[in-house]
PDB file of C-alpha atoms in Angstrom:
ATOM      1  CA  UNK A   1      59.234 -56.424  -8.565  1.00 63.00           C
ATOM      2  CA  UNK A   2      57.024 -58.228 -11.031  1.00 81.00           C
ATOM      3  CA  UNK A   3      57.578 -61.546  -9.218  1.00 84.00           C
ATOM      4  CA  UNK A   4      56.475 -59.981  -5.927  1.00 84.00           C
ATOM      5  CA  UNK A   5      53.259 -58.688  -7.463  1.00 86.00           C
ATOM      6  CA  UNK A   6      52.469 -62.079  -8.978  1.00 86.00           C
ATOM      7  CA  UNK A   7      53.145 -63.792  -5.644  1.00 87.00           C
ATOM      8  CA  UNK A   8      50.879 -61.303  -3.844  1.00 83.00           C
ATOM      9  CA  UNK A   9      48.059 -61.962  -6.339  1.00 82.00           C
ATOM     10  CA  UNK A  10      48.443 -65.742  -5.912  1.00 83.00           C
ATOM     11  CA  UNK A  11      48.318 -65.521  -2.091  1.00 83.00           C
ATOM     12  CA  UNK A  12      45.348 -63.211  -2.252  1.00 81.00           C
ATOM     13  CA  UNK A  13      43.497 -65.595  -4.607  1.00 80.00           C
ATOM     14  CA  UNK A  14      44.143 -68.544  -2.247  1.00 79.00           C
ATOM     15  CA  UNK A  15      42.938 -66.605   0.788  1.00 78.00           C
ATOM     16  CA  UNK A  16      39.728 -65.455  -0.881  1.00 70.00           C
ATOM     17  CA  UNK A  17      38.995 -68.782  -2.612  1.00 74.00           C
ATOM     18  CA  UNK A  18      35.606 -69.992  -1.457  1.00 70.00           C
ATOM     19  CA  UNK A  19      35.046 -67.003   0.828  1.00 70.00           C
ATOM     20  CA  UNK A  20      32.254 -64.600   0.144  1.00 71.00           C
ATOM     21  CA  UNK A  21      33.300 -61.303  -1.344  1.00 67.00           C
ATOM     22  CA  UNK A  22      33.779 -58.503   1.127  1.00 69.00           C
ATOM     23  CA  UNK A  23      30.568 -56.642   1.905  1.00 77.00           C
ATOM     24  CA  UNK A  24      29.956 -53.375   0.162  1.00 80.00           C
ATOM     25  CA  UNK A  25      29.553 -50.653   2.731  1.00 84.00           C
ATOM     26  CA  UNK A  26      26.829 -48.205   1.886  1.00 87.00           C
ATOM     27  CA  UNK A  27      27.024 -45.119   3.987  1.00 87.00           C
ATOM     28  CA  UNK A  28      23.950 -42.988   4.498  1.00 89.00           C
ATOM     29  CA  UNK A  29      24.094 -39.539   2.976  1.00 89.00           C
ATOM     30  CA  UNK A  30      25.210 -36.775   5.355  1.00 89.00           C
ATOM     31  CA  UNK A  31      22.436 -34.888   7.112  1.00 89.00           C
ATOM     32  CA  UNK A  32      21.337 -31.671   5.474  1.00 89.00           C
ATOM     33  CA  UNK A  33      22.980 -28.527   6.824  1.00 86.00           C
ATOM     34  CA  UNK A  34      21.020 -26.658   9.498  1.00 83.00           C
ATOM     35  CA  UNK A  35      18.959 -23.737   8.282  1.00 80.00           C
ATOM     36  CA  UNK A  36      20.771 -20.418   8.468  1.00 76.00           C
ATOM     37  CA  UNK A  37      20.211 -18.479  11.663  1.00 72.00           C
ATOM     38  CA  UNK A  38      18.406 -15.256  11.318  1.00 69.00           C
ATOM     39  CA  UNK A  39      20.333 -12.305  12.645  1.00 64.00           C
ATOM     40  CA  UNK A  40      18.512 -10.285  15.263  1.00 63.00           C
ATOM     41  CA  UNK A  41      17.276  -6.927  14.142  1.00 68.00           C
ATOM     42  CA  UNK A  42      17.823  -3.716  16.023  1.00 69.00           C
ATOM     43  CA  UNK A  43      14.165  -3.841  17.089  1.00 73.00           C
ATOM     44  CA  UNK A  44      14.760  -7.212  18.736  1.00 72.00           C
ATOM     45  CA  UNK A  45      17.826  -5.843  20.523  1.00 71.00           C
ATOM     46  CA  UNK A  46      15.902  -2.789  21.646  1.00 75.00           C
ATOM     47  CA  UNK A  47      13.037  -4.932  22.936  1.00 79.00           C
ATOM     48  CA  UNK A  48      15.440  -7.220  24.819  1.00 75.00           C
ATOM     49  CA  UNK A  49      17.207  -4.212  26.306  1.00 72.00           C
ATOM     50  CA  UNK A  50      13.921  -2.743  27.512  1.00 78.00           C
ATOM     51  CA  UNK A  51      12.962  -6.057  29.138  1.00 76.00           C
ATOM     52  CA  UNK A  52      16.309  -6.204  30.899  1.00 73.00           C
ATOM     53  CA  UNK A  53      15.901  -2.605  32.051  1.00 72.00           C
ATOM     54  CA  UNK A  54      12.506  -3.401  33.546  1.00 73.00           C
ATOM     55  CA  UNK A  55      14.045  -6.383  35.314  1.00 70.00           C
ATOM     56  CA  UNK A  56      16.782  -4.107  36.648  1.00 66.00           C
ATOM     57  CA  UNK A  57      19.550  -6.049  34.918  1.00 63.00           C
ATOM     58  CA  UNK A  58      20.558  -3.896  31.952  1.00 59.00           C
ATOM     59  CA  UNK A  59      21.919  -0.437  31.784  1.00 67.00           C
ATOM     60  CA  UNK A  60      25.154   1.299  32.484  1.00 72.00           C
ATOM     61  CA  UNK A  61      27.509  -0.467  34.902  1.00 83.00           C
ATOM     62  CA  UNK A  62      27.533   1.055  38.391  1.00 86.00           C
ATOM     63  CA  UNK A  63      31.217   1.965  38.175  1.00 90.00           C
ATOM     64  CA  UNK A  64      30.541   4.091  35.082  1.00 89.00           C
ATOM     65  CA  UNK A  65      27.700   5.884  36.855  1.00 86.00           C
ATOM     66  CA  UNK A  66      30.043   6.738  39.728  1.00 90.00           C
ATOM     67  CA  UNK A  67      32.632   8.117  37.304  1.00 92.00           C
ATOM     68  CA  UNK A  68      29.943  10.209  35.607  1.00 89.00           C
ATOM     69  CA  UNK A  69      28.774  11.564  38.976  1.00 90.00           C
ATOM     70  CA  UNK A  70      32.331  12.508  39.924  1.00 92.00           C
ATOM     71  CA  UNK A  71      32.820  14.235  36.572  1.00 91.00           C
ATOM     72  CA  UNK A  72      29.599  16.182  36.973  1.00 91.00           C
ATOM     73  CA  UNK A  73      30.522  17.180  40.539  1.00 91.00           C
ATOM     74  CA  UNK A  74      33.927  18.503  39.450  1.00 92.00           C
ATOM     75  CA  UNK A  75      32.719  19.903  36.087  1.00 91.00           C
ATOM     76  CA  UNK A  76      35.123  17.838  34.012  1.00 92.00           C
ATOM     77  CA  UNK A  77      34.754  15.291  31.238  1.00 91.00           C
ATOM     78  CA  UNK A  78      35.411  11.574  31.498  1.00 91.00           C
ATOM     79  CA  UNK A  79      38.402  12.016  29.166  1.00 92.00           C
ATOM     80  CA  UNK A  80      39.866  14.574  31.543  1.00 93.00           C
ATOM     81  CA  UNK A  81      39.277  12.266  34.514  1.00 93.00           C
ATOM     82  CA  UNK A  82      41.124   9.388  32.839  1.00 93.00           C
ATOM     83  CA  UNK A  83      43.874  11.555  31.322  1.00 93.00           C
ATOM     84  CA  UNK A  84      47.374  11.854  32.760  1.00 92.00           C
ATOM     85  CA  UNK A  85      46.962  15.582  33.409  1.00 92.00           C
ATOM     86  CA  UNK A  86      48.201  16.371  36.909  1.00 92.00           C
ATOM     87  CA  UNK A  87      46.200  19.548  37.550  1.00 93.00           C
ATOM     88  CA  UNK A  88      44.784  19.741  41.067  1.00 93.00           C
ATOM     89  CA  UNK A  89      41.230  19.804  39.746  1.00 93.00           C
ATOM     90  CA  UNK A  90      41.698  16.467  37.970  1.00 94.00           C
ATOM     91  CA  UNK A  91      43.704  14.892  40.780  1.00 94.00           C
ATOM     92  CA  UNK A  92      40.986  15.700  43.337  1.00 94.00           C
ATOM     93  CA  UNK A  93      38.337  14.225  41.040  1.00 95.00           C
ATOM     94  CA  UNK A  94      40.409  11.062  40.531  1.00 96.00           C
ATOM     95  CA  UNK A  95      40.959  10.610  44.262  1.00 95.00           C
ATOM     96  CA  UNK A  96      37.208  10.888  44.875  1.00 95.00           C
ATOM     97  CA  UNK A  97      36.554   8.364  42.106  1.00 96.00           C
ATOM     98  CA  UNK A  98      39.142   5.948  43.547  1.00 96.00           C
ATOM     99  CA  UNK A  99      37.609   6.282  47.012  1.00 96.00           C
ATOM    100  CA  UNK A 100      34.013   5.802  45.885  1.00 95.00           C
ATOM    101  CA  UNK A 101      34.761   2.845  43.617  1.00 95.00           C
ATOM    102  CA  UNK A 102      36.671   1.126  46.392  1.00 95.00           C
ATOM    103  CA  UNK A 103      34.261   1.852  49.260  1.00 94.00           C
ATOM    104  CA  UNK A 104      30.905   1.642  47.467  1.00 92.00           C
ATOM    105  CA  UNK A 105      31.574  -1.219  45.058  1.00 92.00           C
ATOM    106  CA  UNK A 106      34.474  -2.966  46.759  1.00 93.00           C
ATOM    107  CA  UNK A 107      36.483  -3.071  43.548  1.00 93.00           C
ATOM    108  CA  UNK A 108      40.106  -4.129  43.742  1.00 94.00           C
ATOM    109  CA  UNK A 109      42.834  -1.566  43.295  1.00 95.00           C
ATOM    110  CA  UNK A 110      43.991  -2.993  39.922  1.00 95.00           C
ATOM    111  CA  UNK A 111      40.385  -2.937  38.655  1.00 94.00           C
ATOM    112  CA  UNK A 112      39.971   0.688  39.651  1.00 95.00           C
ATOM    113  CA  UNK A 113      43.282   1.512  37.988  1.00 95.00           C
ATOM    114  CA  UNK A 114      42.121  -0.080  34.730  1.00 94.00           C
ATOM    115  CA  UNK A 115      38.836   1.840  34.801  1.00 93.00           C
ATOM    116  CA  UNK A 116      40.533   5.199  35.403  1.00 93.00           C
ATOM    117  CA  UNK A 117      43.151   5.573  32.721  1.00 89.00           C
ATOM    118  CA  UNK A 118      45.059   2.303  33.173  1.00 90.00           C
ATOM    119  CA  UNK A 119      46.806   3.359  36.375  1.00 93.00           C
ATOM    120  CA  UNK A 120      48.915   1.249  38.704  1.00 94.00           C
ATOM    121  CA  UNK A 121      47.313  -0.202  41.859  1.00 94.00           C
ATOM    122  CA  UNK A 122      49.799   1.698  44.032  1.00 95.00           C
ATOM    123  CA  UNK A 123      48.629   4.986  42.509  1.00 95.00           C
ATOM    124  CA  UNK A 124      45.043   4.073  43.362  1.00 96.00           C
ATOM    125  CA  UNK A 125      46.043   3.072  46.911  1.00 96.00           C
ATOM    126  CA  UNK A 126      47.850   6.375  47.437  1.00 96.00           C
ATOM    127  CA  UNK A 127      44.853   8.323  46.085  1.00 96.00           C
ATOM    128  CA  UNK A 128      42.437   6.556  48.437  1.00 96.00           C
ATOM    129  CA  UNK A 129      44.666   7.149  51.477  1.00 96.00           C
ATOM    130  CA  UNK A 130      45.145  10.769  50.497  1.00 95.00           C
ATOM    131  CA  UNK A 131      41.382  11.287  50.098  1.00 95.00           C
ATOM    132  CA  UNK A 132      40.722   9.711  53.523  1.00 94.00           C
ATOM    133  CA  UNK A 133      43.341  12.016  55.039  1.00 94.00           C
ATOM    134  CA  UNK A 134      41.608  15.024  53.465  1.00 91.00           C
ATOM    135  CA  UNK A 135      38.264  13.836  54.865  1.00 90.00           C
ATOM    136  CA  UNK A 136      39.691  13.666  58.393  1.00 90.00           C
ATOM    137  CA  UNK A 137      41.128  17.167  58.101  1.00 89.00           C
ATOM    138  CA  UNK A 138      37.744  18.715  57.325  1.00 78.00           C
TER     139      UNK A 138
END
């Protein structure tokens, strides 16, 4: 192994004989880190929310307002509406909610099912058809 190292040094010396030494690379220092971001305060959030309200952008999503209206109409809570209780009072409220979300907002059946207690799209479809049937009977 010693012979190999000596041979390598001799070849290296012959190659670099008369050539200028390799340039020394000086790299610039890295840029300073960016200043820390200031976290928004609750006042800034409140102000932004008010501006969005004035613009008509912020607020409660329309589907939540419909669910609240249905709950108020049937005198039940949102938890009762989304529960798996099969009392007639809750079923009627759910069918109305399915119908309104589908007709007024054009939401898909799986979306409606997710909003109302993570129900299957076929359950929502059946509820809408059943509500329409009840409307025709009146």
